[in-house]
Amino acid sequence: MSTKLWGGRFSDALDPLMEEFNASIGFDWRLWQADIRGSQAYAHALARAGLLTGDEAEQIVAGLEQVAEEWRRDRFVIQDGDEDIHTANERRLTELIGAVAGKLHTGRSRNDQVATDLRLWLREELQARAGQLRALIGVTAERAESEIELLMPGYTHLQPAQPVRWSHWLLSYAWSWQRDEQRLQDLLKRVNVLPLGNGALAGNPFPIDRDWLAQELGFDAPTSNSLDGVSDRDFAAEALFWATMTMLHISRWAEDLIVYSSSEFGFVTLADAYSTGSSLMPQKKNPDSLELLRGKAGRVFGDLSGLLMTLKGLPSTYNKDLQEDKEPLFDAMQTLAGALPIAAGVLATLTVHRERMAAALTPELLATDLAEYLVRKGVPFRETHHIAGAAVAQAEAQGIALSELPLATLQALHPAFEEDAAEIWSYARSVEQRQATGGTSRRAVMEQISALRNWLET
Ligand code: ARG
């Protein structure tokens, strides 16, 4: 005889290995709070539907409160046979209040229950992640403002390309993180729909007011189709895509900083608080924080691809495969919860070496400005590009910097070169010329900072 929730039709016990294989309590205990909250709301809904007396509902709600208190105080004892968090909470409730606990599951299945719990849990997690993401954007905006004068090479193909403001580089990631935050808010709408009241798959046979339940649990609406309601995990996959994309941005940012912190670049030094040493080489200071951020992006992508593979090819409604939806979500949310404040901490504490950035600026980075000079004198850009290229080649051949080419040499390349060509060789002037929205001029960068700050205040 089995004492399982579902034991009625069974005469033999589970194989012990199967028992272990089947159990999810080892990880889904994390849903304890969501599970109790959902059950308390459901008890009220049952009372409103006349299936529980007011007194019975009160006993159940208060009993569940006691169970919650045990979890909170780390006193809840998981027992053999507690298959999952739903079973464990109900078992404990029965011990505390007796047979009336057996009325709680009326019309409910663990299928609508688990989907509800997971959404409640994820909603809170995502809201917390949004706050952490905003904090990271805030740190970025702050640094960008206070270090707006610093210039460095901007890169394409990791080759020095044109001068940019260090702030402009910093802010480039703030915008990707803003998109991540917006993506999160958008996917929250699809998380925030209530499956409770769908039963196992075919809906609830009792007059349960699902609109009331949705409101009670802070959901925007109940799901519209019971078959879809118990099987839909799109919201989980979307959350994992969001997590992957966010980590991907952090990973690229980390990679840039790893490069910038190498002694060859020397643009930045990480604070000791975010670096470690080598057990063999005494001189080493390694950017472990950034490497871990980069590495964990792969792990989160694994969570996403794992869940997508689990979902692919499932027949309609609930299948036990869906028990595999939780660990990737738990893992990804925990990884992000750790990663976001580390990224913010690294950024808030790193030292910037303006002289190393300045030393990396070479006149060749202004070859484009040389071409643009002629454009301003009315020469078609295609010609000017060619002329500037020829100037680069001549300087190279003579073994001098592009800026050291005599005016006469430039004039031989094109007669439009005049005395004012000397003004080309200012990096500050170069970045200031990029005034168009989104460019490197001080005003264009300040506009980015205030746009991000205004958005952060909303
Ligand atoms: N532990 C299960 C899960 O995580 C709960 C739902 C079980 N439903 C069922 N029909 N066996 O998915």
Short mmCIF file of C-alpha atoms and ligand atoms in Angstrom, two decimals:
data_model
loop_
_atom_site.label_atom_id
_atom_site.label_comp_id
_atom_site.label_asym_id
_atom_site.label_seq_id
_atom_site.Cartn_x
_atom_site.Cartn_y
_atom_site.Cartn_z
CA MET A 1 0.00 0.00 0.00
CA SER A 2 1.28 3.38 -0.94
CA THR A 3 0.69 6.55 1.05
CA LYS A 4 1.36 8.72 -1.97
CA LEU A 5 -1.00 11.52 -2.99
CA TRP A 6 -1.73 9.46 -6.03
CA GLY A 7 -1.49 6.07 -4.32
CA GLY A 8 -5.11 4.87 -4.55
CA ARG A 9 -4.80 2.69 -7.63
CA PHE A 10 -1.39 1.26 -6.75
CA SER A 11 -0.72 -1.93 -4.85
CA ASP A 12 3.09 -2.01 -5.02
CA ALA A 13 5.56 0.55 -3.76
CA LEU A 14 7.95 2.42 -6.02
CA ASP A 15 11.36 0.97 -6.64
CA PRO A 16 13.62 2.96 -4.29
CA LEU A 17 15.78 4.12 -7.20
CA MET A 18 12.66 5.23 -9.05
CA GLU A 19 11.50 7.04 -5.94
CA GLU A 20 14.69 9.05 -5.94
CA PHE A 21 14.64 9.56 -9.69
CA ASN A 22 11.08 10.83 -9.56
CA ALA A 23 11.52 13.24 -6.67
CA SER A 24 11.99 16.95 -7.27
CA ILE A 25 11.99 18.12 -3.65
CA GLY A 26 15.80 18.29 -3.80
CA PHE A 27 15.48 21.41 -5.91
CA ASP A 28 11.86 22.56 -5.98
CA TRP A 29 11.87 23.30 -2.23
CA ARG A 30 12.81 26.77 -3.48
CA LEU A 31 9.17 27.18 -4.44
CA TRP A 32 7.95 26.78 -0.85
CA GLN A 33 6.78 30.33 -0.45
CA ALA A 34 5.04 30.51 -3.81
CA ASP A 35 3.42 27.15 -3.12
CA ILE A 36 2.00 28.30 0.22
CA ARG A 37 0.84 31.62 -1.17
CA GLY A 38 -0.93 29.88 -4.05
CA SER A 39 -2.56 27.39 -1.70
CA GLN A 40 -3.79 30.08 0.68
CA ALA A 41 -5.41 31.95 -2.19
CA TYR A 42 -6.89 28.70 -3.47
CA ALA A 43 -8.38 27.93 -0.03
CA HIS A 44 -10.11 31.31 -0.12
CA ALA A 45 -11.36 30.62 -3.64
CA LEU A 46 -12.76 27.26 -2.47
CA ALA A 47 -14.57 28.99 0.39
CA ARG A 48 -15.99 31.59 -2.00
CA ALA A 49 -17.23 28.70 -4.15
CA GLY A 50 -18.92 27.11 -1.13
CA LEU A 51 -16.61 24.08 -1.03
CA LEU A 52 -15.07 25.01 2.30
CA THR A 53 -16.82 26.62 5.24
CA GLY A 54 -15.32 29.88 6.42
CA ASP A 55 -13.96 28.02 9.40
CA GLU A 56 -12.33 25.29 7.32
CA ALA A 57 -10.70 27.89 5.09
CA GLU A 58 -9.38 29.70 8.13
CA GLN A 59 -7.88 26.48 9.52
CA ILE A 60 -6.18 25.74 6.23
CA VAL A 61 -4.84 29.26 5.76
CA ALA A 62 -3.55 29.40 9.34
CA GLY A 63 -2.06 25.91 9.05
CA LEU A 64 -0.26 26.93 5.89
CA GLU A 65 1.04 29.96 7.72
CA GLN A 66 2.55 27.64 10.30
CA VAL A 67 4.16 25.58 7.53
CA ALA A 68 5.58 28.79 6.05
CA GLU A 69 6.96 29.75 9.43
CA GLU A 70 8.80 26.41 9.61
CA TRP A 71 10.38 27.07 6.22
CA ARG A 72 11.29 30.60 7.23
CA ARG A 73 12.97 29.42 10.41
CA ASP A 74 14.68 26.58 8.59
CA ARG A 75 12.74 24.13 10.74
CA PHE A 76 10.82 22.37 8.01
CA VAL A 77 11.86 18.72 7.95
CA ILE A 78 11.70 17.08 4.54
CA GLN A 79 10.68 13.45 4.96
CA ASP A 80 11.08 10.31 2.91
CA GLY A 81 8.16 10.24 0.55
CA ASP A 82 8.00 14.02 0.16
CA GLU A 83 8.05 13.76 -3.60
CA ASP A 84 8.00 17.46 -4.34
CA ILE A 85 7.30 20.78 -2.64
CA HIS A 86 3.54 20.44 -3.18
CA THR A 87 3.45 17.01 -1.57
CA ALA A 88 5.70 18.11 1.28
CA ASN A 89 3.64 21.18 2.17
CA GLU A 90 0.37 19.23 2.04
CA ARG A 91 1.80 16.39 4.12
CA ARG A 92 2.92 18.85 6.78
CA LEU A 93 -0.39 20.72 6.68
CA THR A 94 -2.21 17.44 7.29
CA GLU A 95 0.02 16.71 10.28
CA LEU A 96 -0.75 20.12 11.70
CA ILE A 97 -4.50 20.46 11.11
CA GLY A 98 -5.72 16.95 10.37
CA ALA A 99 -8.21 15.66 7.83
CA VAL A 100 -9.58 19.06 6.79
CA ALA A 101 -6.27 19.59 4.96
CA GLY A 102 -7.53 16.97 2.53
CA LYS A 103 -10.06 19.48 1.17
CA LEU A 104 -7.43 21.91 -0.11
CA HIS A 105 -6.65 20.03 -3.29
CA THR A 106 -10.32 19.98 -4.41
CA GLY A 107 -10.44 20.60 -8.16
CA ARG A 108 -6.70 21.31 -8.20
CA SER A 109 -3.89 19.28 -9.72
CA ARG A 110 -0.19 19.59 -9.19
CA ASN A 111 -0.17 20.44 -12.88
CA ASP A 112 -1.90 23.80 -12.45
CA GLN A 113 -0.27 24.18 -9.04
CA VAL A 114 3.33 23.82 -10.18
CA ALA A 115 2.85 26.11 -13.17
CA THR A 116 1.38 28.72 -10.81
CA ASP A 117 4.19 28.35 -8.27
CA LEU A 118 6.85 28.68 -10.90
CA ARG A 119 5.32 31.86 -12.29
CA LEU A 120 4.96 33.39 -8.83
CA TRP A 121 8.57 32.56 -8.03
CA LEU A 122 9.90 33.80 -11.35
CA ARG A 123 7.98 37.07 -11.14
CA GLU A 124 9.77 37.96 -7.90
CA GLU A 125 13.14 36.87 -9.21
CA LEU A 126 12.80 38.91 -12.37
CA GLN A 127 11.75 42.00 -10.45
CA ALA A 128 14.83 41.66 -8.27
CA ARG A 129 17.04 41.19 -11.34
CA ALA A 130 15.54 44.35 -12.90
CA GLY A 131 16.66 46.32 -9.85
CA GLN A 132 20.19 44.90 -10.09
CA LEU A 133 20.36 45.66 -13.79
CA ARG A 134 19.26 49.23 -13.18
CA ALA A 135 21.94 49.59 -10.51
CA LEU A 136 24.58 48.49 -13.02
CA ILE A 137 23.31 51.04 -15.54
CA GLY A 138 23.39 53.69 -12.81
CA VAL A 139 27.05 52.97 -11.98
CA THR A 140 27.86 53.15 -15.69
CA ALA A 141 26.16 56.53 -16.12
CA GLU A 142 27.97 57.90 -13.08
CA ARG A 143 31.41 56.88 -14.33
CA ALA A 144 30.61 58.05 -17.81
CA GLU A 145 29.85 61.52 -16.51
CA SER A 146 32.82 61.91 -14.20
CA GLU A 147 35.31 60.60 -16.78
CA ILE A 148 33.86 62.26 -19.85
CA GLU A 149 37.17 63.97 -20.74
CA LEU A 150 39.08 60.71 -21.17
CA LEU A 151 39.84 59.71 -24.74
CA MET A 152 40.90 56.32 -26.01
CA PRO A 153 41.02 54.47 -29.30
CA GLY A 154 37.77 52.96 -30.47
CA TYR A 155 38.27 49.56 -32.12
CA THR A 156 36.85 47.59 -34.98
CA HIS A 157 38.27 44.11 -35.58
CA LEU A 158 40.17 44.87 -32.37
CA GLN A 159 42.34 47.20 -34.45
CA PRO A 160 42.58 50.86 -33.37
CA ALA A 161 40.09 52.74 -35.52
CA GLN A 162 39.08 56.23 -34.38
CA PRO A 163 39.32 58.18 -31.14
CA VAL A 164 36.31 57.94 -28.84
CA ARG A 165 35.49 59.02 -25.33
CA TRP A 166 35.99 56.33 -22.67
CA SER A 167 32.48 57.33 -21.56
CA HIS A 168 31.15 56.53 -24.98
CA TRP A 169 32.53 53.02 -24.70
CA LEU A 170 31.06 52.66 -21.19
CA LEU A 171 27.65 53.86 -22.31
CA SER A 172 27.58 51.52 -25.28
CA TYR A 173 26.96 48.71 -22.79
CA ALA A 174 24.47 50.71 -20.74
CA TRP A 175 22.22 50.80 -23.80
CA SER A 176 22.40 47.05 -24.25
CA TRP A 177 21.54 46.63 -20.58
CA GLN A 178 18.64 49.02 -20.98
CA ARG A 179 17.28 46.79 -23.74
CA ASP A 180 17.73 43.83 -21.39
CA GLU A 181 15.70 45.60 -18.72
CA GLN A 182 12.98 46.47 -21.21
CA ARG A 183 12.95 42.91 -22.52
CA LEU A 184 12.52 41.73 -18.94
CA GLN A 185 9.55 44.05 -18.34
CA ASP A 186 7.97 42.81 -21.54
CA LEU A 187 8.38 39.13 -20.75
CA LEU A 188 7.00 39.72 -17.25
CA LYS A 189 3.62 40.26 -18.93
CA ARG A 190 3.72 36.69 -20.18
CA VAL A 191 4.95 35.35 -16.85
CA ASN A 192 2.15 37.12 -15.04
CA VAL A 193 -0.78 34.98 -16.18
CA LEU A 194 -2.45 32.53 -13.80
CA PRO A 195 -2.73 28.77 -14.59
CA LEU A 196 -4.41 27.88 -11.26
CA GLY A 197 -7.94 26.62 -11.85
CA ASN A 198 -7.02 24.57 -14.90
CA GLY A 199 -7.00 21.31 -12.94
CA ALA A 200 -4.93 18.52 -14.42
CA LEU A 201 -5.74 19.58 -17.97
CA ALA A 202 -9.48 19.97 -18.48
CA GLY A 203 -10.38 22.86 -16.19
CA ASN A 204 -12.00 23.16 -12.80
CA PRO A 205 -15.38 21.48 -12.22
CA PHE A 206 -16.31 23.76 -9.31
CA PRO A 207 -17.43 27.39 -9.38
CA ILE A 208 -13.91 28.72 -8.76
CA ASP A 209 -13.65 32.43 -9.59
CA ARG A 210 -10.39 32.50 -11.52
CA ASP A 211 -10.55 36.24 -12.09
CA TRP A 212 -10.70 36.73 -8.35
CA LEU A 213 -7.83 34.26 -7.87
CA ALA A 214 -5.73 36.07 -10.45
CA GLN A 215 -6.31 39.38 -8.74
CA GLU A 216 -5.64 37.92 -5.31
CA LEU A 217 -2.25 36.58 -6.47
CA GLY A 218 -1.32 39.71 -8.40
CA PHE A 219 -1.66 38.17 -11.87
CA ASP A 220 -2.94 40.21 -14.79
CA ALA A 221 -5.44 37.53 -15.86
CA PRO A 222 -6.14 33.79 -15.75
CA THR A 223 -4.91 31.67 -18.67
CA SER A 224 -7.54 31.19 -21.39
CA ASN A 225 -7.25 27.50 -22.24
CA SER A 226 -6.71 24.80 -19.64
CA LEU A 227 -4.69 22.52 -21.93
CA ASP A 228 -2.35 25.37 -22.77
CA GLY A 229 -2.37 26.64 -19.21
CA VAL A 230 -0.83 23.50 -17.71
CA SER A 231 1.69 22.93 -20.51
CA ASP A 232 2.88 26.40 -21.44
CA ARG A 233 6.51 27.01 -20.45
CA ASP A 234 7.15 29.73 -23.02
CA PHE A 235 7.54 32.20 -20.17
CA ALA A 236 10.35 30.06 -18.72
CA ALA A 237 12.14 29.82 -22.07
CA GLU A 238 11.75 33.56 -22.58
CA ALA A 239 13.17 34.26 -19.14
CA LEU A 240 16.15 32.06 -19.98
CA PHE A 241 16.65 33.85 -23.28
CA TRP A 242 16.55 37.13 -21.40
CA ALA A 243 19.12 35.77 -18.94
CA THR A 244 21.32 34.53 -21.79
CA MET A 245 21.19 37.82 -23.65
CA THR A 246 21.98 39.78 -20.49
CA MET A 247 24.93 37.53 -19.70
CA LEU A 248 26.08 37.76 -23.30
CA HIS A 249 26.26 41.55 -22.96
CA ILE A 250 28.07 41.25 -19.65
CA SER A 251 30.43 38.74 -21.22
CA ARG A 252 31.38 41.04 -24.09
CA TRP A 253 31.83 43.93 -21.67
CA ALA A 254 34.02 41.70 -19.50
CA GLU A 255 36.07 40.65 -22.50
CA ASP A 256 36.73 44.30 -23.41
CA LEU A 257 37.85 45.03 -19.87
CA ILE A 258 40.05 41.94 -19.78
CA VAL A 259 41.80 43.22 -22.90
CA TYR A 260 41.97 46.79 -21.56
CA SER A 261 43.46 45.55 -18.28
CA SER A 262 46.25 43.55 -19.91
CA SER A 263 49.66 45.14 -19.49
CA GLU A 264 49.86 45.59 -23.26
CA PHE A 265 46.86 47.94 -23.14
CA GLY A 266 47.03 49.10 -19.53
CA PHE A 267 43.92 51.28 -19.84
CA VAL A 268 42.41 50.04 -16.60
CA THR A 269 43.42 48.24 -13.42
CA LEU A 270 40.93 46.14 -11.53
CA ALA A 271 40.59 46.71 -7.81
CA ASP A 272 42.23 44.04 -5.66
CA ALA A 273 38.74 43.24 -4.40
CA TYR A 274 37.87 41.76 -7.80
CA SER A 275 41.17 40.13 -8.78
CA THR A 276 43.16 37.17 -7.63
CA GLY A 277 46.78 36.12 -7.77
CA SER A 278 48.59 33.08 -9.10
CA SER A 279 49.77 30.30 -6.82
CA LEU A 280 52.90 30.02 -8.95
CA MET A 281 53.74 33.38 -10.50
CA PRO A 282 54.12 36.05 -7.81
CA GLN A 283 53.70 38.99 -10.19
CA LYS A 284 50.28 37.95 -11.49
CA LYS A 285 47.05 39.84 -10.88
CA ASN A 286 44.30 38.11 -12.76
CA PRO A 287 40.89 39.53 -13.71
CA ASP A 288 39.03 36.49 -12.35
CA SER A 289 35.83 38.42 -11.75
CA LEU A 290 35.61 39.32 -15.43
CA GLU A 291 36.62 35.85 -16.57
CA LEU A 292 33.93 34.29 -14.40
CA LEU A 293 31.34 36.69 -15.79
CA ARG A 294 32.41 35.70 -19.30
CA GLY A 295 32.43 32.02 -18.39
CA LYS A 296 29.04 32.03 -16.72
CA ALA A 297 27.44 33.37 -19.88
CA GLY A 298 28.08 29.95 -21.40
CA ARG A 299 26.47 28.22 -18.47
CA VAL A 300 23.29 30.31 -18.74
CA PHE A 301 23.08 29.65 -22.46
CA GLY A 302 23.28 25.97 -21.54
CA ASP A 303 20.26 26.45 -19.27
CA LEU A 304 18.31 27.95 -22.17
CA SER A 305 19.25 25.33 -24.71
CA GLY A 306 18.56 22.55 -22.20
CA LEU A 307 15.02 23.75 -21.55
CA LEU A 308 14.29 24.24 -25.24
CA MET A 309 15.39 20.67 -25.89
CA THR A 310 13.17 19.45 -23.07
CA LEU A 311 10.13 21.23 -24.50
CA LYS A 312 10.68 20.20 -28.09
CA GLY A 313 8.42 17.40 -29.20
CA LEU A 314 6.33 17.12 -26.01
CA PRO A 315 2.81 15.95 -26.64
CA SER A 316 -0.04 18.15 -25.53
CA THR A 317 -0.45 19.28 -21.85
CA TYR A 318 1.51 18.10 -18.82
CA ASN A 319 4.27 15.53 -19.14
CA LYS A 320 6.75 14.72 -16.43
CA ASP A 321 9.50 16.09 -18.65
CA LEU A 322 8.24 19.47 -17.46
CA GLN A 323 9.71 18.78 -14.04
CA GLU A 324 13.00 19.56 -15.81
CA ASP A 325 11.92 23.18 -16.30
CA LYS A 326 12.96 24.24 -12.82
CA GLU A 327 16.66 23.58 -12.44
CA PRO A 328 17.73 25.63 -15.46
CA LEU A 329 15.59 28.53 -14.25
CA PHE A 330 16.92 28.27 -10.71
CA ASP A 331 20.46 28.08 -11.99
CA ALA A 332 20.12 30.99 -14.39
CA MET A 333 18.41 33.28 -11.88
CA GLN A 334 20.97 32.47 -9.22
CA THR A 335 23.81 33.04 -11.66
CA LEU A 336 22.42 36.42 -12.69
CA ALA A 337 21.75 37.36 -9.08
CA GLY A 338 25.45 36.84 -8.41
CA ALA A 339 26.78 38.26 -11.66
CA LEU A 340 24.99 41.61 -11.82
CA PRO A 341 26.33 43.04 -8.54
CA ILE A 342 29.82 41.72 -9.33
CA ALA A 343 29.77 43.56 -12.66
CA ALA A 344 28.62 46.73 -10.90
CA GLY A 345 31.31 46.32 -8.25
CA VAL A 346 34.08 45.80 -10.79
CA LEU A 347 33.01 48.89 -12.66
CA ALA A 348 32.60 51.08 -9.60
CA THR A 349 36.08 50.25 -8.31
CA LEU A 350 38.38 49.95 -11.32
CA THR A 351 41.12 52.51 -11.88
CA VAL A 352 41.40 54.19 -15.24
CA HIS A 353 44.81 55.19 -16.64
CA ARG A 354 44.22 58.25 -18.75
CA GLU A 355 47.88 58.54 -19.79
CA ARG A 356 47.90 54.97 -21.15
CA MET A 357 44.72 55.65 -23.07
CA ALA A 358 46.19 58.88 -24.40
CA ALA A 359 49.43 57.11 -25.37
CA ALA A 360 47.43 54.61 -27.41
CA LEU A 361 46.06 57.42 -29.55
CA THR A 362 48.22 57.71 -32.67
CA PRO A 363 47.88 60.12 -35.59
CA GLU A 364 46.84 57.26 -37.89
CA LEU A 365 43.53 57.18 -35.96
CA LEU A 366 42.90 60.58 -37.56
CA ALA A 367 43.30 59.39 -41.17
CA THR A 368 39.51 59.55 -41.49
CA ASP A 369 39.60 63.13 -40.19
CA LEU A 370 42.17 63.93 -42.87
CA ALA A 371 39.70 62.75 -45.50
CA GLU A 372 36.88 64.68 -43.82
CA TYR A 373 39.00 67.86 -43.90
CA LEU A 374 39.01 67.69 -47.68
CA VAL A 375 35.29 66.90 -47.73
CA ARG A 376 34.73 70.19 -45.92
CA LYS A 377 36.71 71.86 -48.72
CA GLY A 378 34.27 70.41 -51.25
CA VAL A 379 36.20 67.34 -52.43
CA PRO A 380 33.98 64.24 -52.96
CA PHE A 381 34.46 61.70 -50.14
CA ARG A 382 35.49 58.85 -52.43
CA GLU A 383 38.43 60.94 -53.65
CA THR A 384 39.34 62.14 -50.18
CA HIS A 385 39.41 58.58 -48.86
CA HIS A 386 41.90 57.66 -51.55
CA ILE A 387 44.04 60.74 -50.91
CA ALA A 388 44.13 60.10 -47.16
CA GLY A 389 45.14 56.51 -47.89
CA ALA A 390 47.99 57.77 -50.06
CA ALA A 391 49.07 60.09 -47.23
CA VAL A 392 49.15 57.13 -44.82
CA ALA A 393 51.28 55.19 -47.31
CA GLN A 394 53.71 58.10 -47.75
CA ALA A 395 54.13 58.60 -44.02
CA GLU A 396 54.72 54.87 -43.63
CA ALA A 397 57.29 54.89 -46.43
CA GLN A 398 59.12 57.83 -44.86
CA GLY A 399 58.95 56.29 -41.42
CA ILE A 400 57.17 59.28 -39.90
CA ALA A 401 53.80 59.81 -38.23
CA LEU A 402 50.91 60.81 -40.43
CA SER A 403 50.75 64.15 -38.61
CA GLU A 404 54.38 64.88 -39.49
CA LEU A 405 53.83 64.94 -43.24
CA PRO A 406 54.85 68.42 -44.42
CA LEU A 407 52.10 70.64 -45.81
CA ALA A 408 53.83 70.60 -49.19
CA THR A 409 53.51 66.80 -49.33
CA LEU A 410 49.81 67.04 -48.53
CA GLN A 411 49.37 69.78 -51.12
CA ALA A 412 51.04 67.59 -53.69
CA LEU A 413 48.33 65.03 -52.97
CA HIS A 414 45.58 67.67 -53.28
CA PRO A 415 45.74 71.46 -53.65
CA ALA A 416 42.85 72.00 -51.22
CA PHE A 417 45.17 71.37 -48.25
CA GLU A 418 45.95 74.69 -46.49
CA GLU A 419 47.66 75.92 -43.30
CA ASP A 420 44.60 74.94 -41.20
CA ALA A 421 45.32 71.27 -41.99
CA ALA A 422 47.47 71.34 -38.84
CA GLU A 423 44.25 71.44 -36.79
CA ILE A 424 43.39 67.93 -37.93
CA TRP A 425 45.85 66.41 -35.44
CA SER A 426 43.80 66.97 -32.33
CA TYR A 427 42.04 63.96 -30.84
CA ALA A 428 39.79 66.21 -28.79
CA ARG A 429 38.72 68.03 -31.92
CA SER A 430 38.10 64.74 -33.68
CA VAL A 431 35.65 63.47 -31.04
CA GLU A 432 34.01 66.90 -30.81
CA GLN A 433 33.29 66.86 -34.50
CA ARG A 434 31.00 63.89 -34.07
CA GLN A 435 28.09 66.03 -32.87
CA ALA A 436 25.27 64.03 -34.42
CA THR A 437 23.04 62.22 -31.95
CA GLY A 438 24.76 59.06 -30.77
CA GLY A 439 28.23 60.43 -31.52
CA THR A 440 31.32 61.13 -29.41
CA SER A 441 31.04 64.89 -28.82
CA ARG A 442 30.69 65.98 -25.24
CA ARG A 443 27.13 67.16 -25.84
CA ALA A 444 26.12 63.93 -27.61
CA VAL A 445 27.57 61.86 -24.76
CA MET A 446 25.93 64.04 -22.10
CA GLU A 447 22.63 63.54 -23.90
CA GLN A 448 23.06 59.78 -23.55
CA ILE A 449 23.76 60.15 -19.85
CA SER A 450 20.71 62.28 -19.20
CA ALA A 451 18.49 60.05 -21.34
CA LEU A 452 19.59 57.02 -19.31
CA ARG A 453 19.15 58.89 -16.04
CA ASN A 454 15.65 60.02 -16.98
CA TRP A 455 14.80 56.47 -17.90
CA LEU A 456 16.22 55.18 -14.61
CA GLU A 457 13.91 57.55 -12.76
CA THR A 458 10.79 56.20 -14.47
N1 ARG B 1 7.01 17.83 -9.34
C1 ARG B 1 6.18 17.99 -10.49
C2 ARG B 1 6.84 18.97 -11.46
O1 ARG B 1 7.73 19.60 -11.08
C3 ARG B 1 4.83 18.51 -10.10
C4 ARG B 1 3.75 18.15 -11.04
C5 ARG B 1 3.48 16.70 -10.99
N2 ARG B 1 2.37 16.37 -11.81
C6 ARG B 1 2.09 15.10 -12.16
N3 ARG B 1 1.09 14.92 -12.93
N4 ARG B 1 2.87 14.12 -11.76
O2 ARG B 1 6.46 19.09 -12.58
#
